[in-house]
Short mmCIF file of C-alpha atoms and ligand atoms in Angstrom, two decimals:
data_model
loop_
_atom_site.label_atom_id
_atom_site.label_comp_id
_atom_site.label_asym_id
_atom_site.label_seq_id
_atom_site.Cartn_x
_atom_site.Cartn_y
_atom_site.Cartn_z
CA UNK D 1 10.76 -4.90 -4.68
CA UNK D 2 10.27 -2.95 -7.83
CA UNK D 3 11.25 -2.91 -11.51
CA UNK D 4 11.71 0.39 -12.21
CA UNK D 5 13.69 0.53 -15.36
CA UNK D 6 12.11 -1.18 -18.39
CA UNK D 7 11.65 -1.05 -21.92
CA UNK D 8 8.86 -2.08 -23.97
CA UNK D 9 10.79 -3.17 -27.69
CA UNK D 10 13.98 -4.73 -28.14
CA UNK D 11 17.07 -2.48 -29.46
CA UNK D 12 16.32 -4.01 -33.10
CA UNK D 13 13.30 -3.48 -33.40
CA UNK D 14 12.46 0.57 -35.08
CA UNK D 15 8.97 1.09 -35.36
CA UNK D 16 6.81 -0.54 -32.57
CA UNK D 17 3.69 -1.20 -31.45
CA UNK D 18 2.01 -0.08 -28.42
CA UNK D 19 -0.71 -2.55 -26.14
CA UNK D 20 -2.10 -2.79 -23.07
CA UNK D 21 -1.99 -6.90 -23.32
CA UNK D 22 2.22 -6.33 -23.14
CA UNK D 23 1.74 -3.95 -20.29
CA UNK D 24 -0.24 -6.41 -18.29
CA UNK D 25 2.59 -9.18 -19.11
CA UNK D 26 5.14 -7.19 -17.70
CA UNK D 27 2.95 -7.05 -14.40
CA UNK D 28 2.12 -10.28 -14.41
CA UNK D 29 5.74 -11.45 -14.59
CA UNK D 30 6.47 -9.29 -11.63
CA UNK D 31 4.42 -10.19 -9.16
CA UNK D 32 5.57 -13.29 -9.99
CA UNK D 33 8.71 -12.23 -8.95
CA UNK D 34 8.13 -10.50 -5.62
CA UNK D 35 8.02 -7.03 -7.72
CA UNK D 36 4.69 -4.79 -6.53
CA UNK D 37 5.18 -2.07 -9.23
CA UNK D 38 6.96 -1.52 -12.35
CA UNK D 39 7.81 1.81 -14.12
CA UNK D 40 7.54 1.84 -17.90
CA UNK D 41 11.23 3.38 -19.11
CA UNK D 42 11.04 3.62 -22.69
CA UNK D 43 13.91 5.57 -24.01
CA UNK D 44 13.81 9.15 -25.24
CA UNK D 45 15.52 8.82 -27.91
CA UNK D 46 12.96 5.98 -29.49
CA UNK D 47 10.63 9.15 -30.00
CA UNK D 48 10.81 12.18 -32.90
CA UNK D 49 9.88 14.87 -30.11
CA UNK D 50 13.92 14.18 -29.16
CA UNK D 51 15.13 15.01 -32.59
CA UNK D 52 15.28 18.63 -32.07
CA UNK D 53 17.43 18.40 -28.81
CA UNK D 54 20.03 16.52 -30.52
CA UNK D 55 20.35 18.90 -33.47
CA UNK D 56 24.21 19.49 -34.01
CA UNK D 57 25.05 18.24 -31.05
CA UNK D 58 27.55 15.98 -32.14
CA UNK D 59 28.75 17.84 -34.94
CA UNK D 60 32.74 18.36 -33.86
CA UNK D 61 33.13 14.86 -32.67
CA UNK D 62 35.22 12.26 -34.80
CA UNK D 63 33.18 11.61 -38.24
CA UNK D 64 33.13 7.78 -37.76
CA UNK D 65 31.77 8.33 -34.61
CA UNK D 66 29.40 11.01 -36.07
CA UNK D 67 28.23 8.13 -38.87
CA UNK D 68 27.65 5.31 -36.30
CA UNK D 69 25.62 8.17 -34.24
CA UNK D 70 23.46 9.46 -36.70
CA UNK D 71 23.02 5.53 -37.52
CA UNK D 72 21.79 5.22 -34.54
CA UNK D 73 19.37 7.82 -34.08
CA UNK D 74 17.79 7.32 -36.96
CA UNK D 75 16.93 3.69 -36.49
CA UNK D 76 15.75 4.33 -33.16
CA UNK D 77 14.04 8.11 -33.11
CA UNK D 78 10.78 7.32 -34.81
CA UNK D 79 7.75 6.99 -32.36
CA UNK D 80 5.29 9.36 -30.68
CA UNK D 81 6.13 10.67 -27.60
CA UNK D 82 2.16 11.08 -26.79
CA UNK D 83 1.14 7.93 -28.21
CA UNK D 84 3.73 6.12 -25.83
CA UNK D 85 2.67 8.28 -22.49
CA UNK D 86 -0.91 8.12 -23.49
CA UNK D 87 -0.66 3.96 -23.30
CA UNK D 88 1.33 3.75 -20.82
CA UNK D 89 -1.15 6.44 -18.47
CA UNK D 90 -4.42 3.63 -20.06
CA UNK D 91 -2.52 0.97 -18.51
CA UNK D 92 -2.00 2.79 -14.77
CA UNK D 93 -5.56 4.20 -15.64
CA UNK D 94 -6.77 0.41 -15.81
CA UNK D 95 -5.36 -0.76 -12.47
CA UNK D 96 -2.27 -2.19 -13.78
CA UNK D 97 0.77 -1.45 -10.92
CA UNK D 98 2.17 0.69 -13.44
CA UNK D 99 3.95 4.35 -13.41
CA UNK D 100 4.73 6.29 -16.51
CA UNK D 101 8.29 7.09 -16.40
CA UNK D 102 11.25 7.61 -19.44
CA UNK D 103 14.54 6.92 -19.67
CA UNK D 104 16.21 10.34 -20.44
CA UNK D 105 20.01 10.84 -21.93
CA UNK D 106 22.42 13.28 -21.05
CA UNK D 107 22.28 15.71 -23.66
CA UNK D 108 25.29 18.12 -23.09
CA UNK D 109 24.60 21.32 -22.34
CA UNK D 110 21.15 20.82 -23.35
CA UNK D 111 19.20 19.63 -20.39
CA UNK D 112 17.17 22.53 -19.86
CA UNK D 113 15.64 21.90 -23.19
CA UNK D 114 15.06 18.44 -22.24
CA UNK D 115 13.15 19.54 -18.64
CA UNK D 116 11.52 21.87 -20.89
CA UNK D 117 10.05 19.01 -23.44
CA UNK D 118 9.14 16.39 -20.49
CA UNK D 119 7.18 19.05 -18.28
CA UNK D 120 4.54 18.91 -21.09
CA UNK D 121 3.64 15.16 -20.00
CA UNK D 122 2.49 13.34 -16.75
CA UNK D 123 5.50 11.64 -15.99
CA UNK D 124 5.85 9.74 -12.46
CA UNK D 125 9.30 8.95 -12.62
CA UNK D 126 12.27 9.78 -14.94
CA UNK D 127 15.37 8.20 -15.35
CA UNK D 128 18.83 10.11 -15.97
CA UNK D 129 21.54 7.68 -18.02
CA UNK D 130 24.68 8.49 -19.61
CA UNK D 131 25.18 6.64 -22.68
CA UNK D 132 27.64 8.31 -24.53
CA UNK D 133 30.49 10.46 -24.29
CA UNK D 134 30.21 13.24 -27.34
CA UNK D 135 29.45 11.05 -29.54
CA UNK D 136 31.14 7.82 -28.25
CA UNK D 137 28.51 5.36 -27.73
CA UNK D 138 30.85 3.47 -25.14
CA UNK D 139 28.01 0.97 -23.42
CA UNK D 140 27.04 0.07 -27.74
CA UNK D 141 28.60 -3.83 -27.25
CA UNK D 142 27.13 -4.77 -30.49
CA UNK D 143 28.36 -1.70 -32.42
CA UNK D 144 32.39 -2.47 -33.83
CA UNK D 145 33.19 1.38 -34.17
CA UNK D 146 32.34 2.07 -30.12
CA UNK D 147 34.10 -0.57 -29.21
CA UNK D 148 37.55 0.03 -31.33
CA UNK D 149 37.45 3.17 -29.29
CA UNK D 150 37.69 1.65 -25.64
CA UNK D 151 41.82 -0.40 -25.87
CA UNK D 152 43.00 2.86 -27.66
CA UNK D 153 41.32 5.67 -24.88
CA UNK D 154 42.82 5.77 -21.51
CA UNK D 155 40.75 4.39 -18.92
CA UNK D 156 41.06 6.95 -16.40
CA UNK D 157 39.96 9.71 -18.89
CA UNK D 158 36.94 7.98 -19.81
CA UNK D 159 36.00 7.81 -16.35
CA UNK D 160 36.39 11.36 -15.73
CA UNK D 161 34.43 12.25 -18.96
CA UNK D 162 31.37 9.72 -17.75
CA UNK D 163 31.73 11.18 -13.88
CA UNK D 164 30.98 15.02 -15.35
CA UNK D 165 28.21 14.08 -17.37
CA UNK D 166 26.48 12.12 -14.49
CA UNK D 167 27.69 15.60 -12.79
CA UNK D 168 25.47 17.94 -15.24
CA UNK D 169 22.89 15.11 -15.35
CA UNK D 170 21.98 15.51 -11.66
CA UNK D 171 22.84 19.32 -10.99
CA UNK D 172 20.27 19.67 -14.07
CA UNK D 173 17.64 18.26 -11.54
CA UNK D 174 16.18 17.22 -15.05
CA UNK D 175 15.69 13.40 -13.73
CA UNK D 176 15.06 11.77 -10.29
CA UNK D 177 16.94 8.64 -10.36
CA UNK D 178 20.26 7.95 -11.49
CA UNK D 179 20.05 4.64 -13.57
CA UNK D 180 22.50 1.70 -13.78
CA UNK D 181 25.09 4.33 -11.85
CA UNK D 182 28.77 2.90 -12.72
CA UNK D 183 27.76 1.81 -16.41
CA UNK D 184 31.05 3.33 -17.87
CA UNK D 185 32.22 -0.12 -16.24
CA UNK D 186 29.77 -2.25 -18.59
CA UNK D 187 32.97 -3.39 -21.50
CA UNK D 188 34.69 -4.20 -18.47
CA UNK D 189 37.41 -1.06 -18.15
CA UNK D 190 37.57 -0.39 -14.74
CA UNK D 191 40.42 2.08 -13.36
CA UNK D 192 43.07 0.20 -10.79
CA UNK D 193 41.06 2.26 -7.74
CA UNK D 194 37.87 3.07 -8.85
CA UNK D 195 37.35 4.92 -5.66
CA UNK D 196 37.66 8.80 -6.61
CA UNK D 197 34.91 8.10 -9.54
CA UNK D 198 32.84 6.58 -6.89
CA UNK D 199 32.75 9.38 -4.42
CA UNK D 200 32.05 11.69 -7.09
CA UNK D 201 29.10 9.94 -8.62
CA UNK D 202 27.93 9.11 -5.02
CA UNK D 203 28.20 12.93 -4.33
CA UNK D 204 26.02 13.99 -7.66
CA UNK D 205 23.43 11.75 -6.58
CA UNK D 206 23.27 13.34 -3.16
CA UNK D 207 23.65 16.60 -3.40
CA UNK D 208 20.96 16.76 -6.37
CA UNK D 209 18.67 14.92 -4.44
CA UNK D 210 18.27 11.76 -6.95
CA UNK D 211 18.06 8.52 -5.92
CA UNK D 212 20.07 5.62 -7.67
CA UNK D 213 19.19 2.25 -9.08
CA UNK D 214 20.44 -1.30 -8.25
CA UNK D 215 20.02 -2.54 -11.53
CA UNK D 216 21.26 -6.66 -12.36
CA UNK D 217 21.52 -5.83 -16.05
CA UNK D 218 25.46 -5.52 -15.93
CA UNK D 219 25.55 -9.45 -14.78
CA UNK D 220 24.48 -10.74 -18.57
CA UNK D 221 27.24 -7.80 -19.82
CA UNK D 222 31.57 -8.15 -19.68
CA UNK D 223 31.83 -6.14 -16.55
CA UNK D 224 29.44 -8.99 -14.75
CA UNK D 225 28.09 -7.83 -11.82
CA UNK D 226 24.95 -5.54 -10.33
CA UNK D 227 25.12 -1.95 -11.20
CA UNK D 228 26.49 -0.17 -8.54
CA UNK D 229 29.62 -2.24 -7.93
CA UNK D 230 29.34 -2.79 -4.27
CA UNK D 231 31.82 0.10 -3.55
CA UNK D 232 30.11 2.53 -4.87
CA UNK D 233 26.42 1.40 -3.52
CA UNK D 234 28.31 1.49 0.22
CA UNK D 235 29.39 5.47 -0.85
CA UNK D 236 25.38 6.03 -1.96
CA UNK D 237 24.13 4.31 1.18
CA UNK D 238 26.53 6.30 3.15
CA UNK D 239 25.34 9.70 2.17
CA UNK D 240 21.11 8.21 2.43
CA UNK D 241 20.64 8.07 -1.34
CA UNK D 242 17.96 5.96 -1.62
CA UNK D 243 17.62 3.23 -3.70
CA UNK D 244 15.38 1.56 -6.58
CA UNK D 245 15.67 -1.90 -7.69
CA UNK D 246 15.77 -2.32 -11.98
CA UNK D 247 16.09 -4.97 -14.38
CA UNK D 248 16.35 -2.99 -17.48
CA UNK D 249 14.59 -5.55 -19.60
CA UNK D 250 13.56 -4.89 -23.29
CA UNK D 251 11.51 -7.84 -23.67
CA UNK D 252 8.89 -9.66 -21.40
CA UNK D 253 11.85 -12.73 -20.56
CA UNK D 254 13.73 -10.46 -18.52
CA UNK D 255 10.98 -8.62 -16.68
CA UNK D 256 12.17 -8.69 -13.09
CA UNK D 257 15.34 -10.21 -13.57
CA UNK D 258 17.33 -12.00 -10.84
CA UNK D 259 15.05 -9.91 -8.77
CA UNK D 260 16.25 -12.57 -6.09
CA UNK D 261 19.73 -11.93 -6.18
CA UNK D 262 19.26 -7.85 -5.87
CA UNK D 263 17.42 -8.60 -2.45
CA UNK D 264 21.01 -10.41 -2.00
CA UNK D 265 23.06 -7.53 -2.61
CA UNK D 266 20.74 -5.32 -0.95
CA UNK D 267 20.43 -7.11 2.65
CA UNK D 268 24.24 -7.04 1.95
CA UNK D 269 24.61 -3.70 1.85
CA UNK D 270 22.23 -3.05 4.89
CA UNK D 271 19.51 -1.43 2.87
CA UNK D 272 16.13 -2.19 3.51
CA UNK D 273 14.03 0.18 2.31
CA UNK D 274 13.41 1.69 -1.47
CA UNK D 275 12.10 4.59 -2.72
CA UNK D 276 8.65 4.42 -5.15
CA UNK D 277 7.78 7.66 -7.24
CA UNK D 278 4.41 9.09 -8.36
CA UNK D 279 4.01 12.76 -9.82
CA UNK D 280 7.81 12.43 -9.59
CA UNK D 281 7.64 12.87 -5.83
CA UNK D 282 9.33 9.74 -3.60
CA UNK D 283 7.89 7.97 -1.41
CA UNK D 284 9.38 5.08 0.74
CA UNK D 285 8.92 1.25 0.09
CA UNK D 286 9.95 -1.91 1.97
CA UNK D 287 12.17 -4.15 -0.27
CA UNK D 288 9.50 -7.09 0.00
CA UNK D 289 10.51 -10.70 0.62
CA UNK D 290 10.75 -13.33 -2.34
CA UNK D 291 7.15 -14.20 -2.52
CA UNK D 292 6.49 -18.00 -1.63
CA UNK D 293 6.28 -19.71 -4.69
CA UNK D 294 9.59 -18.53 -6.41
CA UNK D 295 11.35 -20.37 -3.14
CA UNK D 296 12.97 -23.87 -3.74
CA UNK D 297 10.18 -26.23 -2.70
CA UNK D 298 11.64 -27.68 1.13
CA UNK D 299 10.39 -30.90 1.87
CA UNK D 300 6.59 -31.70 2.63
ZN1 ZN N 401 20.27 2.67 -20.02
ZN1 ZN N 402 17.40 1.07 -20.14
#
């Protein structure tokens, strides 16, 4: 197993610290877990070097939104790029079962300049996540003015607006997995057949070449259950996407999160094999059994 999506500092928390001691925690509560690496998935917008990507970029969208946006960005866009990849590179440096990844936004229209900023650094894996809409932060359960947004929007149409980002996401080739895939679904708005959004986010993945994530941060969210709904995970088995396992933590309590229960949906699904990245180049993993000592005890 792996936990390949993780964050270092909590959502509230704006200017951070970097250390090698949390890095080793992570691993420490992975193995634990079964997991044999993690990839460190801060996200890009916690760092200034995004700033100039997002420059205007929501500009014409509705000026509440805009507010709540530029709210946003400004509590969270304040750390060093460098500082971050530079620890996190110490930590794989040091022996730690670590890879240097990033969590990377859709940025319409601008993902060239994105590729452009991230080839500078030694990345092993990035991440490709929609977020937002324009400037619609729909996944933002804590934030009031996202939220009004979802009862008065029609559920289809936000599902088409999510599908064609994830659409210029992967044809950007900017990223090389597609993380928690079907997160649109995360306030619990699901269309009455979600099928046609599912082949068309299977499709992106597999005609870009990315793999996806089985994440189990949407069971502690309203839409409660593993990212990809099992639907949709059939449609990315079906075309050989492969597959990495995630909890999305931001904090070391969730590291490796119901790791147990993704081997569940996995052996489900038929999958037994996941895909591991250094350089950014894939290489294939077994999904490793629950080690011995997070088993019930049996009797002796
Ligand atoms: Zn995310
Ligand atoms: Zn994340």
């Amino acid at each position: 197993m792996l936990d390949y999506h993780l964050h270092l500092w909590p959502h509230d928390q704006a200017d951070v610290a970097l250390s090698l001691e949390q890095i080793a925690q992570y691993c420490e509560s992975a193995e634990a877990a079964g997991v044999v690496e993690i990839a460190l998935t801060e996200h890009l917008f916690r760092f200034v070097q995004a700033e100039p990507i997002v420059a205007g970029l929501f500009d014409d969208d509705d000026a509440e939104l805009r507010v709540s946006m530029r709210r946003y960005w400004d509590h969270h866009a304040r750390n060093d790029l460098d500082a971050y990849v530079e620890m996190a590179t110490a930590a794989k440096e040091a022996g730690l079962p670590v890879v240097v990844g990033l969590e990377v936004d859709h940025y319409r229209g601008r993902m060239d300049a994105v590729a452009e900023l991230l080839a500078g650094y030694p990345f092993d894996v990035l991440l490709g996540s929609v977020h937002w809409v324009d400037a619609w932060r729909f996944d933002d359960l804590s934030d009031p003015v996202s939220m009004a947004e979802w009862p008065v929007r029609r559920v289809d149409a936000c599902w088409d607006a999510y599908a064609e980002a994830i659409e210029e996401l992967a044809a950007s080739g900017a990223c090389d997995v597609l993380a928690h895939p079907d997160l649109v679904k995360v306030a619990g708005y699901v269309p009455e057949h979600p099928e046609e959004w599912w082949d068309r986010l299977a499709e992106a993945a597999a005609s870009s070449g990315m793999a996806a994530e089985v994440s189990s941060a949407g069971w502690k969210k309203p839409c409660n259950e593993q990212y990809p709904s099992r639907g949709l995970l059939a449609r990315f088995a079906a075309r050989a996407v492969p597959f990495t396992t995630a909890s999305d933590a931001h904090g070391l309590e969730r590291v490796a999160d119901r790791a147990d229960d993704l081997r569940e949906v996995l052996r489900t699904a038929g999958v037994d094999r996941l895909v591991a990245f250094s350089d950014r180049r894939p290489r294939t993993v077994p999904v490793s059994p629950a080690p011995a000592s997070s088993l019930p005890e049996g009797p002796h």
